[in-house]
Coordinates of N, CA, C and O in Angstrom, one line a residue:
A186 N 116.8 89.6 105.3 CA 115.7 89.1 106.1 C 114.5 89.0 105.6 O 114.0 89.5 104.4
S187 N 113.6 87.9 106.0 CA 112.4 87.7 105.4 C 111.4 87.9 106.4 O 111.3 87.5 107.6
L188 N 110.1 88.6 105.7 CA 109.2 89.1 106.8 C 107.8 88.2 106.2 O 107.8 88.1 105.1
S189 N 107.1 88.0 107.2 CA 105.9 87.1 106.9 C 104.7 87.7 108.0 O 104.9 88.2 108.9
R190 N 103.6 87.6 107.4 CA 102.3 88.0 108.3 C 101.2 86.9 107.8 O 100.9 86.8 106.6
H191 N 100.7 86.2 108.8 CA 99.7 85.3 108.6 C 98.5 85.7 109.4 O 98.4 86.2 110.5
T192 N 97.3 85.4 108.8 CA 96.0 85.7 109.5 C 95.9 85.0 110.8 O 95.1 85.5 111.6
K193 N 96.3 84.0 110.9 CA 96.0 83.2 112.3 C 97.0 83.6 113.4 O 97.0 82.9 114.5
G194 N 97.7 84.4 113.3 CA 98.6 85.1 114.3 C 99.6 84.1 114.6 O 100.3 84.4 115.8
I195 N 100.1 83.4 113.7 CA 101.3 82.4 114.1 C 102.6 83.2 114.0 O 103.5 83.2 114.8
M196 N 102.7 84.3 113.0 CA 103.7 85.4 113.0 C 103.4 86.7 113.4 O 102.0 86.9 113.7
L197 N 104.3 87.4 113.7 CA 104.0 88.8 114.1 C 103.1 89.5 113.0 O 103.3 89.4 111.7
R198 N 102.2 90.5 113.7 CA 101.3 91.0 112.4 C 102.2 92.1 111.7 O 102.0 92.4 110.5
T199 N 102.9 92.8 112.3 CA 104.0 93.7 111.6 C 105.4 93.4 112.2 O 105.5 92.8 113.4
V200 N 106.2 93.7 111.4 CA 107.8 93.3 111.8 C 108.2 94.7 112.3 O 108.2 95.6 111.7
S201 N 108.7 94.4 113.7 CA 109.3 95.8 114.1 C 110.9 95.5 114.1 O 111.4 94.5 114.6
L202 N 111.6 96.6 113.9 CA 113.1 96.5 114.0 C 113.5 97.1 115.2 O 113.2 98.2 115.5
L203 N 114.1 96.3 115.9 CA 114.5 96.7 117.5 C 115.6 98.0 117.3 O 116.3 98.0 116.7
S204 N 114.9 99.1 118.2 CA 115.8 100.3 118.2 C 116.9 99.9 119.0 O 117.1 99.2 120.0
G205 N 118.0 100.4 118.4 CA 119.4 100.1 118.9 C 119.7 98.8 118.9 O 120.3 98.2 119.8
L206 N 119.4 98.2 117.7 CA 119.8 96.9 117.5 C 121.3 96.7 117.8 O 121.8 95.7 118.0
A207 N 122.2 97.5 117.4 CA 123.6 97.6 117.7 C 123.8 98.9 118.4 O 123.6 99.8 118.1
A208 N 124.2 98.6 119.8 CA 124.5 99.8 120.7 C 126.0 100.3 120.6 O 126.6 99.5 119.8
V209 N 126.1 101.3 121.1 CA 127.6 101.7 121.1 C 128.4 100.4 121.8 O 128.2 99.9 122.7
A210 N 129.3 99.9 120.7 CA 130.2 98.7 121.2 C 131.1 98.9 122.5 O 131.2 98.0 123.3
A211 N 131.8 100.0 122.5 CA 132.7 100.2 123.7 C 133.0 101.6 123.8 O 132.5 102.6 122.8
Q212 N 133.5 102.0 124.9 CA 133.9 103.3 125.1 C 135.3 103.4 125.7 O 135.5 102.5 126.8
D213 N 136.4 103.9 125.1 CA 137.7 103.9 125.5 C 138.1 105.0 126.3 O 137.8 106.2 125.8
A214 N 138.8 105.0 127.4 CA 139.2 106.3 128.2 C 140.7 106.6 127.5 O 141.5 105.8 127.6
L215 N 140.7 107.7 127.0 CA 142.1 108.2 126.4 C 142.6 109.4 127.1 O 141.8 110.2 127.6
C216 N 143.8 109.2 127.6 CA 144.5 110.5 128.4 C 145.3 111.2 127.3 O 146.1 110.8 126.5
S217 N 145.1 112.5 127.2 CA 145.8 113.4 126.3 C 147.0 113.7 126.7 O 147.9 114.2 125.9
A218 N 147.3 113.8 128.0 CA 148.6 114.2 128.6 C 148.5 113.7 130.2 O 147.5 113.2 130.6
A219 N 149.9 113.4 130.5 CA 149.9 112.8 131.8 C 149.2 113.7 132.9 O 149.2 114.9 132.9
G220 N 148.4 113.0 133.9 CA 147.6 114.0 134.8 C 146.2 114.5 134.1 O 145.5 115.0 135.0
A221 N 146.1 114.4 132.9 CA 144.9 115.1 132.4 C 143.7 114.2 132.5 O 144.0 112.9 132.4
P222 N 142.6 114.8 133.0 CA 141.1 113.7 132.9 C 141.1 113.0 131.6 O 141.7 113.5 130.5
P223 N 140.7 111.8 131.6 CA 140.5 110.9 130.4 C 139.4 111.7 129.6 O 138.5 112.3 130.1
V224 N 139.7 111.6 128.1 CA 138.8 111.9 127.1 C 138.0 110.6 126.7 O 138.7 109.7 126.3
I225 N 136.6 110.6 126.8 CA 135.8 109.5 126.5 C 135.4 109.8 124.9 O 134.9 110.6 124.4
Q226 N 136.1 108.6 124.2 CA 135.7 108.7 122.8 C 135.0 107.3 122.5 O 135.5 106.3 122.7
A227 N 133.6 107.4 122.0 CA 132.9 106.3 121.7 C 133.6 105.5 120.4 O 134.1 106.4 119.5
T228 N 133.5 104.3 120.4 CA 133.8 103.3 119.3 C 132.6 102.6 119.0 O 131.8 102.5 120.0
G229 N 132.7 102.0 117.8 CA 131.4 101.1 117.5 C 130.3 101.8 116.7 O 130.5 102.8 116.1
V230 N 129.1 101.3 117.0 CA 127.9 101.9 116.1 C 126.8 102.1 117.2 O 126.5 101.3 117.8
D231 N 126.2 103.3 116.9 CA 124.9 103.5 117.7 C 123.8 103.6 116.7 O 123.9 104.5 116.0
L232 N 122.7 102.7 116.8 CA 121.7 102.9 115.8 C 120.3 103.2 116.8 O 120.3 102.7 117.8
N233 N 119.5 104.2 116.4 CA 118.4 104.6 117.2 C 117.2 105.0 116.3 O 117.4 106.1 115.6
F234 N 116.1 104.4 116.4 CA 114.9 104.8 115.5 C 114.3 106.3 116.3 O 113.6 106.8 115.5
V235 N 114.5 106.4 117.5 CA 113.8 107.5 118.1 C 114.3 108.9 117.5 O 113.6 109.7 117.2
Q236 N 115.6 108.8 117.2 CA 116.2 110.2 116.7 C 115.9 110.2 115.3 O 116.3 111.3 114.6
A237 N 115.6 109.2 114.4 CA 115.8 109.0 113.2 C 114.4 109.7 112.4 O 113.4 109.8 113.3
E238 N 114.5 110.1 111.2 CA 113.3 110.8 110.6 C 113.0 109.9 109.3 O 113.8 109.5 108.6
V239 N 111.9 109.4 109.2 CA 111.5 108.9 108.0 C 111.4 109.9 106.9 O 110.7 110.7 107.0
T240 N 112.2 109.8 105.8 CA 112.4 110.7 104.8 C 112.0 110.1 103.4 O 111.8 111.0 102.5
C241 N 111.6 109.0 103.5 CA 110.9 108.4 102.1 C 110.3 107.0 102.6 O 110.7 106.2 103.1
N242 N 108.9 107.0 102.1 CA 108.0 106.0 102.4 C 107.3 105.5 101.1 O 106.3 105.8 100.8
N243 N 108.1 104.6 100.5 CA 107.8 104.1 99.1 C 108.2 102.8 99.0 O 108.7 102.5 97.9
L244 N 108.3 102.0 100.0 CA 108.8 100.7 99.8 C 107.9 99.8 98.7 O 106.7 99.9 98.7
G245 N 108.7 99.5 97.7 CA 108.2 98.6 96.7 C 107.3 99.3 95.8 O 106.4 98.8 95.0
G246 N 107.4 100.7 95.9 CA 106.5 101.6 95.0 C 105.1 101.8 95.8 O 104.4 102.4 95.0
F247 N 105.0 101.5 96.8 CA 103.8 101.6 97.7 C 103.8 102.8 98.6 O 104.7 102.7 99.4
K248 N 103.3 103.9 98.4 CA 103.3 105.1 99.3 C 102.1 105.6 99.4 O 101.0 105.5 98.8
P249 N 101.8 106.4 100.7 CA 100.6 107.0 101.0 C 100.1 107.9 99.9 O 101.1 108.6 99.1
L250 N 98.8 108.3 99.8 CA 98.4 109.5 98.7 C 98.8 110.7 99.3 O 98.9 110.9 100.5
P251 N 98.8 111.7 98.5 CA 99.3 113.1 98.9 C 98.6 113.6 100.2 O 98.8 114.4 100.8
D252 N 97.2 113.2 100.2 CA 96.3 113.8 101.3 C 96.5 112.9 102.6 O 95.7 113.3 103.4
E253 N 97.2 111.9 102.3 CA 97.0 110.9 103.5 C 98.3 111.1 104.6 O 99.5 111.7 104.2
P254 N 98.2 110.8 105.9 CA 99.2 110.9 106.8 C 100.4 110.0 106.1 O 100.1 109.0 105.6
G255 N 101.6 110.2 106.6 CA 102.7 109.8 106.1 C 103.0 109.9 104.6 O 104.2 109.3 104.2
F256 N 102.5 110.7 103.9 CA 102.9 111.0 102.7 C 104.2 111.6 102.7 O 104.3 112.8 103.4
L257 N 105.3 111.3 101.8 CA 106.4 112.1 101.7 C 106.7 112.2 100.1 O 106.6 111.0 99.3
P258 N 107.1 113.2 99.6 CA 107.5 113.3 98.1 C 108.8 112.7 97.6 O 109.6 113.4 97.3
C259 N 108.6 111.3 97.6 CA 110.0 110.6 97.1 C 109.5 109.6 96.2 O 108.5 109.1 96.3
N260 N 110.4 109.4 95.3 CA 110.1 108.4 94.2 C 111.1 107.3 94.2 O 110.8 106.2 93.5
D261 N 112.2 107.2 95.1 CA 112.8 105.9 95.2 C 112.0 104.9 96.0 O 111.4 105.0 96.9
E262 N 112.1 103.7 95.5 CA 111.2 102.5 96.0 C 112.1 102.1 97.2 O 112.6 101.1 97.1
E263 N 111.8 102.9 98.3 CA 112.5 102.4 99.6 C 111.8 102.9 100.6 O 110.8 103.8 100.6
L264 N 112.4 102.7 101.9 CA 111.8 103.1 103.1 C 113.0 103.7 103.8 O 114.2 102.6 104.2
R265 N 113.4 104.9 103.9 CA 114.6 105.5 104.5 C 114.5 106.1 105.7 O 113.4 107.2 106.0
Y266 N 115.4 105.9 106.5 CA 115.3 106.5 108.0 C 116.7 107.5 108.0 O 117.7 107.0 107.8
T267 N 116.5 108.6 108.0 CA 117.6 109.5 108.0 C 118.1 109.9 109.3 O 117.3 110.1 110.3
N268 N 119.3 110.1 109.5 CA 119.9 110.2 110.8 C 119.7 109.0 111.9 O 119.3 109.3 112.9
F269 N 119.9 107.8 111.3 CA 119.3 106.6 112.2 C 120.4 106.4 113.1 O 120.1 105.6 114.1
G270 N 121.7 106.7 112.8 CA 122.8 106.5 113.8 C 124.1 106.9 113.4 O 124.2 107.6 112.5
T271 N 125.1 106.5 114.3 CA 126.5 107.0 114.0 C 127.4 105.8 114.1 O 127.3 105.1 115.1
D272 N 128.3 105.9 113.1 CA 129.4 105.0 113.1 C 130.5 105.8 113.6 O 130.9 106.6 113.0
F273 N 131.1 105.3 114.8 CA 132.0 105.8 115.4 C 133.6 105.6 115.0 O 134.5 106.1 115.3
G274 N 133.5 104.8 113.9 CA 134.7 104.4 113.5 C 135.7 103.6 114.3 O 135.0 103.0 115.2
L275 N 137.0 103.7 114.0 CA 137.9 102.9 114.8 C 138.8 103.8 115.6 O 139.8 103.7 115.9
D276 N 138.1 104.7 116.5 CA 138.8 105.4 117.6 C 139.6 106.5 116.8 O 140.7 106.7 117.4
I277 N 139.4 107.0 115.8 CA 140.2 107.9 115.3 C 140.0 109.3 115.7 O 140.9 110.2 115.6
G278 N 138.7 109.5 116.0 CA 138.3 110.9 116.6 C 137.0 111.2 116.0 O 136.6 110.6 115.0
P279 N 136.6 112.3 116.4 CA 135.1 112.6 115.9 C 135.0 113.1 114.4 O 133.8 113.0 113.9
A280 N 136.2 113.4 114.1 CA 136.2 113.6 112.5 C 135.9 112.5 111.6 O 135.6 112.5 110.4
D281 N 136.2 111.4 112.2 CA 136.2 110.0 111.6 C 134.6 109.7 111.7 O 134.3 108.5 111.0
N282 N 133.6 110.2 112.5 CA 132.3 109.7 112.9 C 131.5 109.9 111.4 O 131.7 110.9 110.8
V283 N 130.6 108.9 111.2 CA 129.9 108.9 110.0 C 128.4 108.9 110.2 O 127.8 107.8 111.2
V284 N 127.5 109.8 110.1 CA 126.1 109.8 110.6 C 125.5 109.0 109.3 O 125.8 108.9 108.2
L285 N 124.6 107.9 109.7 CA 124.0 107.0 109.0 C 122.5 107.2 108.5 O 121.7 107.8 109.3
D286 N 122.2 106.7 107.3 CA 120.7 106.6 107.1 C 120.7 104.9 106.8 O 121.5 104.3 106.3
L287 N 119.4 104.6 107.3 CA 119.2 102.9 107.1 C 118.0 103.1 105.8 O 117.1 103.8 105.9
V288 N 118.2 102.2 104.9 CA 117.6 102.1 103.8 C 117.0 100.6 103.9 O 117.8 99.8 103.5
V289 N 115.8 100.5 103.6 CA 114.9 99.2 103.6 C 114.6 99.2 102.1 O 113.7 100.0 101.8
T290 N 114.8 98.1 101.3 CA 114.2 97.8 100.1 C 113.7 96.4 100.0 O 114.2 95.4 100.6
N291 N 112.7 96.0 99.3 CA 112.1 94.7 99.1 C 113.2 94.0 97.9 O 113.3 94.8 96.8
L292 N 113.3 92.7 98.2 CA 114.1 92.0 97.2 C 113.0 91.0 96.5 O 113.3 90.6 95.4
T293 N 111.8 90.8 97.0 CA 110.6 90.0 96.4 C 109.4 90.7 96.4 O 109.6 91.9 97.1
S294 N 108.4 90.2 95.8 CA 107.3 91.0 95.8 C 107.0 91.5 97.3 O 106.8 90.8 98.1
Y295 N 106.4 92.8 97.4 CA 106.0 93.5 98.5 C 104.4 93.8 98.3 O 104.3 94.6 97.4
I296 N 103.6 93.4 99.2 CA 102.2 94.0 99.1 C 101.9 94.5 100.5 O 101.7 93.4 101.3
P297 N 101.6 95.5 100.7 CA 101.4 96.2 102.1 C 99.8 96.1 102.3 O 99.0 96.1 101.3
N298 N 99.4 96.0 103.6 CA 98.1 96.2 103.9 C 97.7 97.6 103.9 O 96.7 98.3 103.3
N299 N 98.5 98.7 104.3 CA 98.4 100.0 104.3 C 99.7 100.8 104.6 O 100.5 100.6 105.4
A300 N 100.2 101.2 103.3 CA 101.6 101.7 103.4 C 101.8 102.9 104.1 O 103.2 103.2 104.6
R301 N 100.8 103.5 104.6 CA 101.0 104.6 105.6 C 101.5 104.3 106.8 O 102.0 105.2 107.7
R302 N 101.3 103.0 107.1 CA 101.8 102.4 108.4 C 103.3 102.1 108.3 O 103.8 101.5 109.5
N303 N 103.9 102.2 107.3 CA 105.5 101.9 107.2 C 106.1 103.3 107.8 O 105.6 104.3 108.0
G304 N 107.1 102.7 108.4 CA 108.1 103.9 109.0 C 108.3 103.6 110.5 O 109.2 102.8 110.9
R305 N 107.6 104.4 111.4 CA 107.9 103.9 112.7 C 106.5 103.8 113.4 O 105.5 104.1 112.9
T306 N 106.8 103.1 114.5 CA 105.6 102.8 115.4 C 104.8 103.9 115.8 O 105.4 105.0 115.8
Q307 N 103.6 104.0 116.1 CA 102.8 105.0 116.5 C 102.6 105.3 118.0 O 101.8 106.0 118.4
D308 N 103.6 104.5 118.7 CA 103.6 104.8 120.3 C 104.3 106.2 120.5 O 104.6 106.9 119.6
Q309 N 104.2 106.5 121.6 CA 104.8 107.8 122.2 C 106.2 108.2 121.8 O 106.5 109.2 121.5
T310 N 107.0 107.2 121.6 CA 108.3 107.4 121.5 C 108.7 106.9 120.0 O 109.8 107.3 119.5
G311 N 107.9 106.1 119.3 CA 108.3 105.8 117.9 C 109.5 105.2 117.8 O 110.5 105.1 117.0
S312 N 109.8 104.1 118.9 CA 111.2 103.4 119.1 C 111.5 102.5 118.3 O 112.3 101.6 118.5
F313 N 110.4 102.0 117.4 CA 110.5 100.7 116.6 C 110.3 101.2 115.2 O 109.3 102.2 114.9
G314 N 110.9 100.4 114.2 CA 110.6 100.6 112.9 C 109.5 99.6 112.4 O 109.3 98.7 113.2
Q315 N 109.0 100.2 111.6 CA 107.8 99.2 111.0 C 107.5 99.0 109.5 O 107.8 100.1 108.6
V316 N 107.5 97.7 109.2 CA 107.1 97.4 107.6 C 105.9 96.8 107.7 O 105.7 95.7 108.3
N317 N 104.8 97.2 107.1 CA 103.5 96.9 107.1 C 103.3 95.7 105.8 O 103.7 95.9 105.0
L318 N 102.6 94.5 106.2 CA 102.3 93.6 105.1 C 100.8 93.3 105.1 O 100.1 93.2 106.3
A319 N 100.5 92.9 104.0 CA 98.9 92.3 103.8 C 98.9 91.1 104.5 O 99.9 90.5 104.6
D320 N 97.6 90.7 104.9 CA 97.5 89.2 105.2 C 97.9 88.1 104.3 O 97.9 88.3 103.1
D321 N 98.4 87.1 104.8 CA 99.0 85.9 104.1 C 100.2 86.4 103.1 O 100.3 85.8 102.0
Q322 N 101.0 87.4 103.3 CA 102.0 87.7 102.4 C 103.4 87.7 103.2 O 103.4 87.8 104.4
S323 N 104.4 87.6 102.4 CA 105.8 87.7 102.8 C 106.7 88.4 101.7 O 106.2 88.3 100.7
T324 N 107.7 88.8 102.2 CA 108.7 89.5 101.4 C 110.1 89.3 102.1 O 110.2 89.2 103.3
D325 N 111.1 89.3 101.2 CA 112.4 89.6 101.7 C 112.8 91.0 101.4 O 112.5 91.5 100.4
V326 N 113.5 91.4 102.5 CA 114.1 92.7 102.5 C 115.5 93.0 102.7 O 116.2 92.0 103.2
A327 N 116.1 94.0 102.2 CA 117.6 94.2 102.4 C 117.5 95.4 103.2 O 116.8 96.5 103.1
Y328 N 118.4 95.4 104.3 CA 118.7 96.6 105.1 C 120.2 97.1 104.8 O 121.0 96.1 104.8
R329 N 120.2 98.4 104.2 CA 121.6 98.8 103.9 C 121.7 100.2 104.5 O 120.9 101.0 104.9
F330 N 122.9 100.5 104.8 CA 123.4 101.8 105.4 C 124.0 102.8 104.5 O 125.0 102.2 103.8
Y331 N 123.9 104.0 104.5 CA 124.4 104.8 103.8 C 124.9 106.1 104.5 O 124.3 106.5 105.5
E332 N 125.7 106.9 104.0 CA 126.1 108.1 104.7 C 124.8 109.1 104.7 O 124.1 108.9 103.6
M333 N 124.7 109.7 105.8 CA 123.3 110.5 105.6 C 123.1 111.3 104.5 O 123.9 112.1 104.0
G334 N 121.9 111.3 103.9 CA 121.4 112.2 102.8 C 122.0 111.9 101.5 O 121.9 112.4 100.6
T335 N 122.7 110.7 101.5 CA 123.4 110.3 100.2 C 123.1 108.7 99.9 O 122.4 108.1 100.8
N336 N 123.5 108.4 98.8 CA 123.6 106.8 98.4 C 124.9 106.3 98.3 O 125.0 105.4 97.6
T337 N 125.7 106.8 99.3 CA 127.1 106.4 99.5 C 127.1 105.3 100.6 O 126.8 105.7 101.7
P338 N 127.6 104.0 100.1 CA 127.3 103.1 101.2 C 128.3 103.2 102.1 O 129.6 103.6 101.8
V339 N 128.2 102.6 103.4 CA 129.3 102.5 104.4 C 129.4 101.0 104.5 O 128.7 100.0 104.1
R340 N 130.3 100.5 105.6 CA 130.3 99.2 105.8 C 129.0 98.6 106.4 O 128.1 99.4 106.9
Q341 N 128.9 97.3 106.0 CA 127.7 96.6 106.5 C 128.0 96.0 107.8 O 128.9 95.7 108.4
Y342 N 126.8 95.9 108.8 CA 126.8 95.5 110.1 C 125.9 94.2 110.2 O 124.9 93.8 109.5
G343 N 126.4 93.3 111.0 CA 125.6 92.2 111.3 C 124.7 92.3 112.6 O 125.0 93.0 113.3
F344 N 123.3 91.5 112.4 CA 122.1 91.9 113.4 C 121.7 90.3 113.7 O 122.0 89.3 112.8
F345 N 121.2 90.2 114.9 CA 120.4 89.1 115.2 C 119.0 89.6 114.9 O 118.5 90.5 115.1
S346 N 118.1 88.5 114.4 CA 116.8 88.7 114.1 C 116.1 88.4 115.4 O 116.1 87.2 115.9
F347 N 114.9 89.0 115.8 CA 114.3 88.9 117.1 C 112.8 88.8 116.7 O 111.8 88.8 117.4
D348 N 112.6 88.5 115.1 CA 111.1 88.7 114.7 C 110.4 87.2 114.7 O 109.4 86.9 113.9
H349 N 111.1 86.3 115.2 CA 110.4 84.8 114.7 C 109.7 84.3 116.1 O 110.2 84.7 117.1
V350 N 108.6 83.8 115.9 CA 107.7 83.2 116.8 C 107.7 81.8 116.6 O 107.6 81.1 115.4
N351 N 107.9 80.8 117.6 CA 107.9 79.5 117.6 C 106.6 79.0 117.4 O 105.7 79.3 118.3
K352 N 106.4 78.0 116.6 CA 105.0 77.3 116.6 C 105.1 76.1 117.4 O 106.2 75.3 117.4
R353 N 104.1 75.8 118.4 CA 104.1 74.7 119.2 C 102.8 74.0 119.3 O 101.7 74.7 119.1

């Protein structure tokens, strides 16, 4: 994904990653025995910024200073959202569920206006992720999913981008 910030307001000032980009894809009703009430087993993927915790705010090596809000003691050059969602797998059962971290890394030069604004929006719910860019800057970023608390990759998911503004 490519992110841009322009001073004339043509593009969004900050890029927000929509909470719940991929909602639970489906729910299947399963009957364990004849006449028994159905057991609901979620399938698909549920992603949610509200439940996630920012555990590393050091995108591109820019992090808040130790005395600033948003400082986290991490050295990986990434923005990590821990407990970002759950991959419910292919309907094998709860033991197959994988709790996910979302990790954002820059692929090209990244220059923030204020790194402490990375992470989540400051509204009451924190329902959007946020990557802060300095004026007239752009960067390409990668979004990767890992098993929670690890660097073990999980399958990748496809998304639609909602951050483009039409020029007219």
